[in-house]
Amino acid sequence: MNHDLSSIRDQTKIGIVRQVQTLFNDQARGEEPVKRSDHALFLPDSMIWRVHGDVVSMMVGGVSALLLQMLHPAVLAGVWDHSNFRTDMLGRLRRTVRFIAATTYGERTEAEAAITRVRAVHAHIGGALPDGTRYRADDPALLAWVHVSEAWSFLAAWQQYGDRRLTRAQEDLYYAEFANIGAALGADSLPRNRAGTHHALRAMQPALVANGRTREVARLVLDQAPNSPLAIPLQRIAVQAAVDLLPDWARRMHGLSASPILMKPVIRSGTRQMAKTLRWAFNSN
């Protein structure tokens, strides 16, 4: 009997891991999960490994980050003008996840190659906003906004759904570590602690805009359906958790609603349980 239970448990774990790997890796193109290396840009005991290595909090934080980023007119224009987001939103999300994984805990040469590729892509992206203002994807200030929105969102999601909350000192360390990646991509004046990141987020508010194009991209992000029908309820919980994570002003700009007060405990407990289940599955593999 114990053998049978152990076998069922192991098969369950294998199934969960495969589902997650299928979601984040394009198997049709032969993609494999990024392997964790002792020769990464950061040490295994770093705060950035802890935060970026958690599947569910990164899912939640990643969606929140995208919703924040697209409120900037130039970021939105870059996606609108130079991306196939309408037909391949999943591919765009996968590339972002892969870049974060490679630069956090992948082999150093793999991380450096990923940074070089992204910089090369950014160097060829530019255009004009509807009002005629020129933009470039490699604008250091624009890259800083993308970085700040990701750093804030990833850490906020970890603090809500991770297994060990970071102290204030550890938060500062996380921001300092992640800023090295933003700087390598060409961003400038990056905050390297909690206070600076929160200030940068507030300081950008006057420049942010929400319009029909913003909401179309947001709808595609929020309505992205997983391949497995069994994963749809879990995906819906994670998406609502991401919406709840947003600052109130960002939610209002998007025209989104936070979970009703009676539903918030359901969303939080559901997301935390999903996070615990995935940690259980991955930590034994």
Short mmCIF file of C-alpha atoms in Angstrom, two decimals:
data_model
loop_
_atom_site.label_atom_id
_atom_site.label_comp_id
_atom_site.label_asym_id
_atom_site.label_seq_id
_atom_site.Cartn_x
_atom_site.Cartn_y
_atom_site.Cartn_z
CA MET A 1 0.00 0.00 0.00
CA ASN A 2 2.79 2.44 0.91
CA HIS A 3 4.54 1.61 -2.35
CA ASP A 4 1.33 2.34 -4.28
CA LEU A 5 0.86 5.69 -2.52
CA SER A 6 4.47 6.62 -3.17
CA SER A 7 4.08 5.75 -6.83
CA ILE A 8 0.91 7.84 -7.13
CA ARG A 9 2.64 10.73 -5.39
CA ASP A 10 5.65 10.53 -7.71
CA GLN A 11 3.48 10.33 -10.81
CA THR A 12 1.48 13.33 -9.61
CA LYS A 13 4.63 15.36 -9.14
CA ILE A 14 5.96 14.39 -12.56
CA GLY A 15 2.65 15.38 -14.16
CA ILE A 16 2.63 18.78 -12.47
CA VAL A 17 6.23 19.50 -13.46
CA ARG A 18 5.55 18.54 -17.08
CA GLN A 19 2.48 20.78 -17.25
CA VAL A 20 4.49 23.77 -15.97
CA GLN A 21 7.41 23.05 -18.28
CA THR A 22 5.04 22.82 -21.24
CA LEU A 23 3.51 26.17 -20.30
CA PHE A 24 6.83 28.02 -20.12
CA ASN A 25 8.86 26.23 -22.82
CA ASP A 26 8.05 25.95 -26.51
CA GLN A 27 8.56 22.22 -26.93
CA ALA A 28 7.79 22.41 -30.64
CA ARG A 29 11.02 24.40 -30.96
CA GLY A 30 12.93 22.04 -28.71
CA GLU A 31 13.11 24.42 -25.75
CA GLU A 32 14.20 22.93 -22.44
CA PRO A 33 13.89 24.57 -19.00
CA VAL A 34 16.83 26.78 -18.05
CA LYS A 35 19.15 24.73 -15.85
CA ARG A 36 20.35 26.23 -12.58
CA SER A 37 24.10 26.70 -12.52
CA ASP A 38 26.66 27.31 -9.81
CA HIS A 39 28.35 29.58 -12.37
CA ALA A 40 25.45 32.00 -12.83
CA LEU A 41 25.58 35.78 -12.60
CA PHE A 42 24.31 35.46 -9.02
CA LEU A 43 25.04 33.01 -6.22
CA PRO A 44 22.48 30.32 -5.32
CA ASP A 45 21.86 31.92 -1.91
CA SER A 46 21.11 35.35 -3.42
CA MET A 47 17.78 37.08 -2.94
CA ILE A 48 17.22 37.19 -6.70
CA TRP A 49 17.45 33.38 -6.88
CA ARG A 50 14.92 33.08 -4.09
CA VAL A 51 12.40 35.48 -5.63
CA HIS A 52 12.79 34.58 -9.31
CA GLY A 53 12.85 30.84 -8.64
CA ASP A 54 9.27 30.64 -7.41
CA VAL A 55 6.88 29.72 -10.24
CA VAL A 56 3.58 31.08 -8.94
CA SER A 57 4.78 34.37 -7.50
CA MET A 58 6.64 35.03 -10.77
CA MET A 59 3.48 34.26 -12.75
CA VAL A 60 1.46 36.68 -10.64
CA GLY A 61 4.18 39.32 -10.57
CA GLY A 62 4.84 38.94 -14.29
CA VAL A 63 1.24 39.73 -15.22
CA SER A 64 1.21 42.72 -12.85
CA ALA A 65 4.47 43.96 -14.38
CA LEU A 66 3.07 43.76 -17.92
CA LEU A 67 -0.03 45.70 -16.88
CA LEU A 68 2.13 48.41 -15.32
CA GLN A 69 4.56 48.58 -18.24
CA MET A 70 1.95 49.09 -20.92
CA LEU A 71 0.63 52.20 -19.18
CA HIS A 72 3.72 53.96 -20.52
CA PRO A 73 2.88 55.22 -24.05
CA ALA A 74 6.30 54.35 -25.49
CA VAL A 75 6.32 50.81 -24.07
CA LEU A 76 2.83 50.29 -25.43
CA ALA A 77 3.86 51.65 -28.84
CA GLY A 78 6.83 49.31 -29.00
CA VAL A 79 4.56 46.32 -28.36
CA TRP A 80 1.85 47.61 -30.69
CA ASP A 81 4.16 48.47 -33.59
CA HIS A 82 6.80 45.76 -33.40
CA SER A 83 5.25 42.69 -31.79
CA ASN A 84 3.03 39.82 -32.88
CA PHE A 85 1.29 39.95 -29.50
CA ARG A 86 -2.16 39.53 -31.07
CA THR A 87 -1.30 36.08 -32.45
CA ASP A 88 1.46 34.97 -30.08
CA MET A 89 0.99 36.46 -26.62
CA LEU A 90 2.06 33.15 -25.10
CA GLY A 91 5.31 33.29 -27.05
CA ARG A 92 6.02 36.79 -25.78
CA LEU A 93 5.37 35.72 -22.18
CA ARG A 94 7.58 32.66 -22.62
CA ARG A 95 10.48 34.77 -23.93
CA THR A 96 10.23 37.10 -20.94
CA VAL A 97 10.16 34.19 -18.49
CA ARG A 98 13.13 32.57 -20.21
CA PHE A 99 15.17 35.77 -20.10
CA ILE A 100 14.52 36.21 -16.37
CA ALA A 101 15.47 32.58 -15.69
CA ALA A 102 18.63 32.69 -17.81
CA THR A 103 19.91 35.93 -16.30
CA THR A 104 19.07 34.90 -12.74
CA TYR A 105 20.37 31.36 -12.42
CA GLY A 106 21.42 30.14 -15.86
CA GLU A 107 25.05 29.55 -16.83
CA ARG A 108 26.92 32.87 -16.99
CA THR A 109 27.62 32.54 -20.72
CA GLU A 110 23.92 31.80 -21.33
CA ALA A 111 22.92 34.87 -19.30
CA GLU A 112 25.35 37.15 -21.11
CA ALA A 113 24.19 35.83 -24.49
CA ALA A 114 20.55 36.53 -23.53
CA ILE A 115 21.40 40.10 -22.57
CA THR A 116 23.28 40.61 -25.84
CA ARG A 117 20.32 39.30 -27.85
CA VAL A 118 17.83 41.59 -26.12
CA ARG A 119 20.07 44.63 -26.58
CA ALA A 120 20.40 43.80 -30.27
CA VAL A 121 16.62 43.56 -30.66
CA HIS A 122 16.07 46.84 -28.79
CA ALA A 123 18.59 48.61 -31.02
CA HIS A 124 16.32 48.11 -34.04
CA ILE A 125 13.00 49.05 -32.44
CA GLY A 126 11.67 52.58 -32.59
CA GLY A 127 8.98 54.74 -34.08
CA ALA A 128 6.54 57.49 -33.30
CA LEU A 129 3.68 57.77 -30.84
CA PRO A 130 0.25 58.79 -32.15
CA ASP A 131 1.09 62.41 -31.24
CA GLY A 132 4.34 62.26 -33.25
CA THR A 133 6.73 61.91 -30.33
CA ARG A 134 9.64 59.69 -31.28
CA TYR A 135 10.57 56.68 -29.15
CA ARG A 136 13.29 54.05 -29.07
CA ALA A 137 13.25 50.73 -27.23
CA ASP A 138 16.84 51.25 -26.12
CA ASP A 139 16.06 54.59 -24.45
CA PRO A 140 17.75 54.26 -21.01
CA ALA A 141 14.85 55.99 -19.23
CA LEU A 142 12.29 53.72 -20.90
CA LEU A 143 14.30 50.64 -19.98
CA ALA A 144 14.41 51.94 -16.41
CA TRP A 145 10.61 52.05 -16.25
CA VAL A 146 10.35 48.49 -17.57
CA HIS A 147 12.87 47.36 -14.98
CA VAL A 148 11.26 49.20 -12.04
CA SER A 149 7.81 47.82 -12.84
CA GLU A 150 9.20 44.28 -12.99
CA ALA A 151 11.28 44.59 -9.82
CA TRP A 152 8.39 46.03 -7.83
CA SER A 153 5.89 43.46 -9.13
CA PHE A 154 8.10 40.40 -8.70
CA LEU A 155 8.99 41.30 -5.14
CA ALA A 156 5.43 42.30 -4.21
CA ALA A 157 4.20 38.92 -5.48
CA TRP A 158 6.90 37.07 -3.53
CA GLN A 159 6.04 38.92 -0.34
CA GLN A 160 2.42 37.90 -0.80
CA TYR A 161 2.84 34.32 -2.05
CA GLY A 162 6.44 33.24 -1.42
CA ASP A 163 7.29 30.78 1.33
CA ARG A 164 9.51 33.15 3.35
CA ARG A 165 8.93 36.89 3.39
CA LEU A 166 12.02 39.01 2.90
CA THR A 167 13.12 41.47 5.57
CA ARG A 168 13.62 45.13 4.63
CA ALA A 169 17.36 44.53 4.34
CA GLN A 170 16.76 41.51 2.09
CA GLU A 171 14.35 43.54 -0.05
CA ASP A 172 17.07 46.14 -0.58
CA LEU A 173 19.50 43.39 -1.52
CA TYR A 174 17.04 41.96 -4.06
CA TYR A 175 16.57 45.36 -5.70
CA ALA A 176 20.34 45.91 -5.80
CA GLU A 177 20.95 42.49 -7.40
CA PHE A 178 18.19 42.83 -9.99
CA ALA A 179 19.36 46.35 -10.89
CA ASN A 180 22.54 44.77 -12.29
CA ILE A 181 20.44 43.11 -14.99
CA GLY A 182 18.62 46.35 -15.82
CA ALA A 183 21.91 48.20 -16.07
CA ALA A 184 23.36 45.51 -18.34
CA LEU A 185 20.38 46.05 -20.68
CA GLY A 186 21.15 49.78 -20.84
CA ALA A 187 18.80 51.26 -18.23
CA ASP A 188 20.07 54.21 -16.25
CA SER A 189 19.43 55.81 -12.86
CA LEU A 190 18.04 52.58 -11.47
CA PRO A 191 16.95 52.46 -7.84
CA ARG A 192 18.80 49.86 -5.81
CA ASN A 193 16.63 49.65 -2.71
CA ARG A 194 13.01 49.50 -1.61
CA ALA A 195 12.56 53.21 -0.96
CA GLY A 196 14.07 54.19 -4.30
CA THR A 197 11.95 51.70 -6.21
CA HIS A 198 8.71 52.88 -4.59
CA HIS A 199 9.69 56.50 -5.30
CA ALA A 200 10.46 55.70 -8.97
CA LEU A 201 7.08 54.00 -9.34
CA ARG A 202 5.24 57.05 -7.98
CA ALA A 203 7.36 59.51 -9.96
CA MET A 204 6.37 57.90 -13.27
CA GLN A 205 2.62 58.20 -12.68
CA PRO A 206 2.13 61.59 -14.41
CA ALA A 207 3.58 60.17 -17.65
CA LEU A 208 1.32 57.12 -17.74
CA VAL A 209 -1.75 56.84 -19.96
CA ALA A 210 -4.57 54.35 -20.48
CA ASN A 211 -6.55 54.23 -23.72
CA GLY A 212 -8.20 51.76 -26.06
CA ARG A 213 -4.91 50.28 -27.22
CA THR A 214 -3.78 49.81 -23.62
CA ARG A 215 -6.94 47.93 -22.78
CA GLU A 216 -6.73 45.74 -25.88
CA VAL A 217 -3.23 44.55 -24.96
CA ALA A 218 -4.27 44.13 -21.32
CA ARG A 219 -7.26 42.05 -22.36
CA LEU A 220 -5.01 39.71 -24.37
CA VAL A 221 -2.71 39.30 -21.36
CA LEU A 222 -5.55 38.68 -18.93
CA ASP A 223 -7.52 36.38 -21.23
CA GLN A 224 -4.54 34.21 -22.26
CA ALA A 225 -5.86 30.66 -21.93
CA PRO A 226 -3.62 27.71 -20.97
CA ASN A 227 -3.42 24.69 -23.28
CA SER A 228 -4.90 22.38 -20.66
CA PRO A 229 -8.56 22.94 -19.75
CA LEU A 230 -7.77 21.62 -16.27
CA ALA A 231 -5.42 24.58 -15.72
CA ILE A 232 -8.00 27.26 -16.57
CA PRO A 233 -9.41 27.69 -13.02
CA LEU A 234 -5.87 27.98 -11.62
CA GLN A 235 -4.94 30.49 -14.31
CA ARG A 236 -8.00 32.59 -13.51
CA ILE A 237 -7.02 32.68 -9.83
CA ALA A 238 -3.45 33.71 -10.70
CA VAL A 239 -4.64 36.47 -13.05
CA GLN A 240 -7.00 37.90 -10.44
CA ALA A 241 -4.19 37.74 -7.89
CA ALA A 242 -2.09 39.80 -10.32
CA VAL A 243 -4.84 42.39 -10.70
CA ASP A 244 -5.22 42.58 -6.91
CA LEU A 245 -1.45 43.07 -6.60
CA LEU A 246 -1.48 46.25 -8.70
CA PRO A 247 -1.38 49.64 -7.00
CA ASP A 248 -4.90 51.09 -6.73
CA TRP A 249 -4.12 53.87 -9.20
CA ALA A 250 -2.92 51.39 -11.84
CA ARG A 251 -6.04 49.25 -11.48
CA ARG A 252 -8.21 52.34 -11.90
CA MET A 253 -6.34 53.39 -15.04
CA HIS A 254 -6.93 49.96 -16.57
CA GLY A 255 -10.58 49.97 -15.53
CA LEU A 256 -10.04 46.74 -13.60
CA SER A 257 -11.63 45.79 -10.30
CA ALA A 258 -10.00 44.31 -7.25
CA SER A 259 -11.54 41.15 -5.83
CA PRO A 260 -14.65 41.85 -3.73
CA ILE A 261 -13.76 41.90 -0.06
CA LEU A 262 -15.36 38.49 0.57
CA MET A 263 -13.44 36.97 -2.35
CA LYS A 264 -9.99 38.29 -1.48
CA PRO A 265 -9.28 35.52 1.07
CA VAL A 266 -10.37 32.96 -1.54
CA ILE A 267 -8.02 34.37 -4.20
CA ARG A 268 -5.11 34.63 -1.77
CA SER A 269 -5.57 31.19 -0.25
CA GLY A 270 -6.06 29.64 -3.69
CA THR A 271 -2.90 31.26 -5.03
CA ARG A 272 -0.90 30.29 -1.94
CA GLN A 273 -2.08 26.70 -2.18
CA MET A 274 -1.14 26.60 -5.85
CA ALA A 275 2.32 27.96 -4.95
CA LYS A 276 2.76 25.31 -2.22
CA THR A 277 1.72 22.55 -4.60
CA LEU A 278 4.24 23.59 -7.24
CA ARG A 279 7.03 23.91 -4.68
CA TRP A 280 6.16 20.41 -3.47
CA ALA A 281 6.38 19.08 -7.02
CA PHE A 282 9.58 20.85 -8.05
CA ASN A 283 11.58 20.51 -4.86
CA SER A 284 11.69 16.75 -5.20
CA ASN A 285 12.84 16.72 -8.80
#
